[in-house]
Structure formats: C-alpha cells, structure tokens
Amino acid sequence: MASLIEQCQVAPPPGSAAELTLPLTYFDNLWLLFNHNRRILFYKFPISKPEFVQTIIPTLKDSLSLALKHYLPLAGNVVCPLLDCSSYPELCYVTGNSLSVTFSETDMDFDFLVGNHPRNLKDFYHFVPQLREPKDAPGVQLAPVLAIQVTLFPNHGISIGFTNHHVVGDGATIVRFIRAWALLTKFGGDEQFLANEFIPFYDRSVIKDPHGLGKSIWDEIKKYKASMCDTMTPPDKVRGTFIVSRDDILKFKNLILSRRPNLTHVTSFTVTCAYIWTCLIKSEASTGEEIDENGVEFFGCAADCRARLNPPIPQTYFGNCIVGYVARTRHTDLAGKEGFTIAVELIGETIQKRMKDEEWILNGSWFKEYGTVDQNRSLSITGSPKFDLYAADFGWGRLEKLEFVSINNNNGVTISLSKSKDSDGDLEVGLSLPKTQMNAFAAIFTHGLSFL
C-alpha cells in the first residue's frame, strides 16, 4: 500500500504560456475508445523521508512546472462534445488548468518489485494515479489527460507513476515529456539543457486528411458511447519480465535466414515478437481451455508514421501519429514445429507491405482493419526499443526498472517491449498472465532459448 504525503496541482509558471487549443486528428480520434496508459519508473535512490519532503518534492514540482510550459496540453483537458452534438473533440489548455500530482510513501519491498520474476500485478496499482473524473461543461465534457504519482520507498528508492489518456499523444510524445522533465530536474530547471528534440511541434496543419477520415472516424466513435472515466480494476494475474539478449536475437536471425534465405525484413523486432507470440500460443495448453486449432490468431503492432508521410512530419510532433499493422494466421500454424518461422515471415511481410503505403494510411484502411480483429485471440505490442526511458535521469542515477502497467487492460494479451537497462542490443519484454500460464510460458521461453 502507499500512504499519502501530499496531493497537489502543478501548473505552468504564471504568465509563461499562452492558451492552446489543438483539434484532434484522425490519428487521435481512435484512442478515445481505449483504456489509459500507465507506466512506472523505479529508481534505486536511498533517501530518507525528511530529505524527500524537504528537497525532492519541491524540486520535482518546480521542474514539472517548467516542463509543462513546453507541454501545455498535458496540464489541460480533452474537450469531448456531447454525443448528439455536431462539434468536434479537441485538446485544450486554458489559464488556470493544472496537473494532478500525488506524493506518497510505502513500506513495500522495492527490490522485490523491480525484479524480473512473477509478481502480483495488483501490487503495482498502488504506484500509478487515477485520473480525475471528467467535468461537465455546456455542451461538452472536460477530461484530464495526465496524472502523476511519486512514491518514496524510504532508504531504498523512488517510483514515478504516469497515467495518461492515449488521445493526448503516442509513446514518442509522452517519452519526450518524461525525459524533458527529468533533464530539468537534474539540471536545476536550466532550460538550456532542453535540446530541440524535447521541444514539441504543435502545428496540426501538417496532418493532411484528403479523405475526411477524421470526421468519419469520429462519427464511428460516437456510436460506441465511449466513457472518458478512468477505471482501475486489476485482474488476477502476475507480471513477469523476460530478456532476449543481443546474442539470442542474432541466433534467431541466422536460424530464420537459414530456413527462409529470401526474407528481406528480418529484424530484432520481428524475431523477438515472433518468438514471444509462439511461446504464448504454446503456453495456452496450461489454461485447460479448449482451443480451436483452426481458429485465427492475430498479431498487432503500432508504427510511427511521422517519417512515412509525404512530406514527413517533424519527429517532435505532439500528438498521436501511429497506425496499427495486423498479421493473422491459424492457431495450428503457430503451435506447430514451424510456428516461429511462420510468425517471423507473417510479421515481417505485414510491416514491409504497409511501411511505405501512404494511401493505406490516408484512406483509413488501417482503421477498418481493427474491426476484423478478435481481441480475445490477439497479441499486441506497447512501447518500443526506439524509446529509451532508461535514459530518463532525474539526477538519481539510471532508471532501475520500467513497468508498463497498462498491459493488463486488454481482453487479449499485450506485451511491452523496450531497451534493456543492462546491455545495448538486449530487449526487455513485459508480460501479464494468469499465474499458471505464466509458469508455463516461462518454461517454454527458457527451453526454446537453450536450443539456439
């Protein structure tokens, strides 16, 4: 459990920023339907409670205020029209808006929580905040998009939990904000340390919509009557972290190319995801549930479109600029001896087919494809090795552990994928499963690597 030290609101410095309104684009609208993202950063930093209260809390507040001066929408709201209204949702920051921040302490075992072994996922919900309830205003609903919780493990470490509505931005946007805040904390609020890569680009006119996709997606979203409320009800599962080393990845690639020498998209991402996918399929036997051998299995991953549009969108663009790729095949194909090879081929071909298809992005085919996916038979990916949150240094040293709590939300299975903190080239996979299936998955995962 975590007990409260202080609950406060943090705003940009007075008079430092103008008000800002950003219309949602077709990249954003889809995420109105999805659950919120939750991340926890754990830092091993032995500090006492008095020092935490006297030095860490004021420093974090000051630097967060400065960071929000550059990332205004995070202190604002998503303004969602009532469903029978003809207007359009938008992100809006007005003077007086602020971000909810909780400071707390806990006596839970820090070293246990940052391990890779299976841990009860309910324990992690103590360290992520819940977004404030939406407020009604004339014709609209105002919903906060971000909340932060900082928790002290006295004389052991500090965790920082983030809960954000995906509609405010994708991983690239949120990671840039976190790293900007970390830099400002580490360097005492000196904004000259914010390189251009951490200054967001807000001009939404760069997102072209020749097919009116934004309106058509919004019209479709309204049918679902999505709730803007934040709910946190963790299922009865455990969390585990699995490392796929650089050597393992090289062996996977060599194995695949020996079997399919003509494959052209064999990457660290494809072989790692394919291996996890097939291990998960094989571990399902431990659940005792009846599986349709001819049923269709789905794999979904998101791709950053900033560099894939013409002209390219600036890498610092604030918001969502991702689309989903979907690969599918029969259960029996993945469960068989050639399952790994089939999975690598499917994932690689899907990515290669879509990565340069701008018209597929602009005409909304990616959105329509979501409707064909059986969420209960899907594996999806959150996070990316391209986003190095382990480099987010608040002045307390390198991050000890990154946990994506929101991988527990889906009906299917979602894994997190990130760089490893210990070795360049290694990948870290986070997974949440029922305990029996987690044990089966871990055995299959380890056994498979031993044969490389």
GROMACS .gro file of N, CA and C in nm, residues 296 298 326 328 367-375:
model
   39
  296VAL      N    1  -0.844  -1.833  -3.585
  296VAL     CA    2  -0.747  -1.734  -3.632
  296VAL      C    3  -0.684  -1.661  -3.513
  298PHE      N    4  -0.431  -1.333  -3.404
  298PHE     CA    5  -0.398  -1.201  -3.456
  298PHE      C    6  -0.277  -1.143  -3.383
  326VAL      N    7  -0.165  -0.539  -3.869
  326VAL     CA    8  -0.223  -0.664  -3.820
  326VAL      C    9  -0.178  -0.780  -3.907
  328ARG      N   10  -0.217  -1.216  -3.932
  328ARG     CA   11  -0.309  -1.319  -3.884
  328ARG      C   12  -0.275  -1.453  -3.947
  367PHE      N   13  -0.775   0.168  -4.002
  367PHE     CA   14  -0.883   0.178  -3.903
  367PHE      C   15  -0.987   0.070  -3.926
  368LYS      N   16  -1.022   0.047  -4.053
  368LYS     CA   17  -1.121  -0.055  -4.084
  368LYS      C   18  -1.070  -0.194  -4.045
  369GLU      N   19  -0.939  -0.214  -4.053
  369GLU     CA   20  -0.883  -0.345  -4.021
  369GLU      C   21  -0.901  -0.380  -3.874
  370TYR      N   22  -0.904  -0.278  -3.788
  370TYR     CA   23  -0.926  -0.305  -3.645
  370TYR      C   24  -1.056  -0.380  -3.622
  371GLY      N   25  -1.158  -0.349  -3.701
  371GLY     CA   26  -1.288  -0.411  -3.682
  371GLY      C   27  -1.291  -0.558  -3.716
  372THR      N   28  -1.187  -0.609  -3.780
  372THR     CA   29  -1.182  -0.751  -3.818
  372THR      C   30  -1.106  -0.836  -3.717
  373VAL      N   31  -1.053  -0.773  -3.613
  373VAL     CA   32  -0.968  -0.845  -3.517
  373VAL      C   33  -1.050  -0.897  -3.399
  374ASP      N   34  -1.033  -1.026  -3.367
  374ASP     CA   35  -1.091  -1.083  -3.247
  374ASP      C   36  -0.998  -1.051  -3.131
  375GLN      N   37  -1.036  -0.954  -3.047
  375GLN     CA   38  -0.948  -0.907  -2.941
  375GLN      C   39  -0.911  -1.018  -2.843
   0.00000   0.00000   0.00000
